[in-house]
Amino acid sequence: MNAVGRFEAVKGRGPVGRSVRRREDARILTGGGRYVDDLTPEGCLHLEFVRSVDARGRLTAIDAEAARACDGVVAVFTAGDLGALGTAAVNLLVPDVDVRPLEPLARDMVQAAGQAVAAVVATSPAAARDAAQCVVVEVEPPSGEEENTAAVSSLNISHGDVDAAFADAACVVSATVEHALVSPAALEPRAALADWRNGHLTAWLSTQTPYRAREDLARILELSMAQVRVIAPDVGGAFGGKASIYPEDVVVAWAARELAGPVKWCSTRGDDLLSATQGRGARTHGELALSCDGRMLALRARMEFPHGHWMPYSAVVPMRNAARILPGPYRVGAVDVSAQGRMTNGPAVGIYRGAGRPEAAMLMERLVEAAARELALDPLELRRRNVIDTQAFPYRTPTGETLDSGDYGGLIDKLATMADYDGLRAEVARRRTAGAVVGMGVGLYVEPCGQGWESASVTLRRDGRIVASTGSSVQGQGRETAFAQIVAETLSVPLEQVAIRHGDTDQLSSGVGALASRSTAIGGSAILRACQALRRQVAEVAAGLIGCAEEALRFGEGAITSKDTSVTLSWADVARHALSAPSGGIEEAALTESVVYHADGEAWSSGICLAVVAIDRETGTPKIEKFFWVDDAGVVVNPLMVHGQLVGGLAQGLGEALMERIVYDGDGQLLTGSFMDYALPRAGDMPASIEIDKLETPARTNPLGAKGVGEAGCIGVPAALYNAVRDALAPLGPCDLQMPLTSEKIWRVLQQGEAPRPGDRR
Ligand code: SMO
């Protein structure tokens, strides 16, 4: 242990902390990836869903006769065929939830356009698709205007005397934020393949959470856990959209059991936009009370979250995160936060990269910039006066969270230096005077990286190779490389000696998965612990073999040496010796260690973004001229991959801020059903210049000292971009501007506000 608590300074002379190139890339980038759609066992049948055209109403009839008569059709299933099933789990993280779990196929009511109402199984994907077109579904429209908007979840947190603080305040500012619904839009749409053999179900799912999927499938299909195996082969991105079991997964697994053979379903982009989980969609309102010298006194926040028509596992996570993360990195004495979730006639809303963190940051950062305008204080200076002191960690927040460590003042200082903040401000002011519509905005954020536990095992094989298995999983984010770095560092072996296994529930007895920025901090710490235990076992065997004290051993360069006798053992020597011992390992596994690691608490990353945005006066088009960013993800295992996570997150955060929005018409029909209508960012939308630097404040809650980084871009970037655009338009006075900040919306503000022209004095 050292001064920073439980952080054990594993970062030594080995690969941890080095920009090792991703070992999975050669395979994935040259077509060697194996995704669910690449797997077609012999005799595999193909399943296609019949989806409701209507957004709501009573399901009165399903006529499948014509479909059953189509070439190649094996079966058509409706809810009546499925019979009684168990329910999927919903994580009850807030006290008040009226659970609305998934229905594999619609029973009596249709609640959203795109809801699956029947499943067609055929001998080819084309036959299944053609036959699905022949199923006639009758839906009786709802009698009145009634919509399913029941309030089904809520959370209230309050601390201190908020009313008194507001009464005493010299300055009160408010902000209302509307987050558009957005699509996780992973490169690979959802996919499921299931097989039933000898009373056992094997499901290959494009999922972030294979162990959770195993539990859900067992519960829903009323099987024992031992009867279910879930495999996540290569997963082409997820972003929260593959963190829960889907109705479609259940139907595929049920059909495999019913038909006693392999059944596969692969979604399309259009079907994912229509029926995969969506993200964001919250409406938040905040009020911040400050003293005349800009000290934050109290915060009020009211937040509303849409749930869609069913609840995935993490349905209440965005609400809970947004509420508990407020007031973010700032010292605020009194808070009153309340959040409510409602059912809506659309697809389920789930977690999406950031999951409530972006909502908290956006509200807080908009309030901070509004306060800076009101108090005529520099926005960076206002933040500096209010951030939690570095000496105050671990810091208990008014919402009851414990921030483990951080250096928020350090982030601000580093950003100010790297961006030449004062020079930049002066330049922006000069350009404004000359008639340019240009502004700068900041987003300061925190990123809690998940709680709880993860599993790992590590094995020394007969040939001296080290194989580590993780309960955390892989969705394309380079875990095979990062985890191998941790193993190689801990055991002092070359990277090439290490293999990483993941994504198969037969490898470990339990696990969690890849979500909530937790893979390195929690999954990596599990691997570290397993390796430390294995190293102790290896030392014992090696010391016995050499006949020296364990303290006399030196690990390094793929060998174990005794300082006293200068005898050198290879790892294979140790493995063979362990296997020959009476208590030795089984088969090829000479020595093995399994752990379930429980984190001591959350690790809170942090960071700050600064954007300079110029707006084309004629078209309203925003152009990100410069982007500066300092992120603090604690101890970094692989700087190259962290950089990649930040830049990728920037693209995704930029999409939400400037262009992405799911749109329905008044009848609940999806208008953004393809990438022609749903605007994902493209390479040309990225800022011309991105400068990224970092702080490394070790986490105090895990032995790696690592914090999360996967969601940072979605948290800090939209706030900085919004504030920059708002700053550019500030000379026009107040305006109600909501994301996405499309050129049309900005153009309308420019028209109404009569933007200052060269020579205007404002
Ligand atoms: S939104 Mo994430 O994959 O927890």
GROMACS .gro file of C-alpha atoms and ligand atoms in nm, residues 208 238-241 243 351-355 357 475 514-517 711, ligand 1:
model
   22
  208GLN     CA    1  -2.218  -0.728  -2.375
  238ALA     CA    2  -2.274  -0.232  -2.849
  239PHE     CA    3  -2.269   0.106  -2.668
  240GLY     CA    4  -2.524  -0.014  -2.414
  241GLY     CA    5  -2.763  -0.144  -2.680
  243ALA     CA    6  -2.655  -0.505  -2.239
  351ILE     CA    7  -2.845   0.246  -2.132
  352TYR     CA    8  -2.648   0.421  -2.402
  353ARG     CA    9  -2.278   0.514  -2.373
  354GLY     CA   10  -2.281   0.735  -2.064
  355ALA     CA   11  -2.619   0.621  -1.927
  357ARG     CA   12  -2.376   1.065  -1.683
  475GLN     CA   13  -1.741  -0.572  -2.790
  514ALA     CA   14  -1.857  -0.508  -2.056
  515LEU     CA   15  -2.050  -0.197  -1.962
  516ALA     CA   16  -2.049   0.115  -1.744
  517SER     CA   17  -1.680   0.198  -1.814
  711GLU     CA   18  -1.800   0.690  -2.183
  763SMO     S1   19  -2.415   0.257  -2.170
  763SMO    MO1   20  -2.277   0.117  -2.126
  763SMO     O1   21  -2.256   0.002  -2.243
  763SMO     O2   22  -2.301   0.084  -1.966
   0.00000   0.00000   0.00000
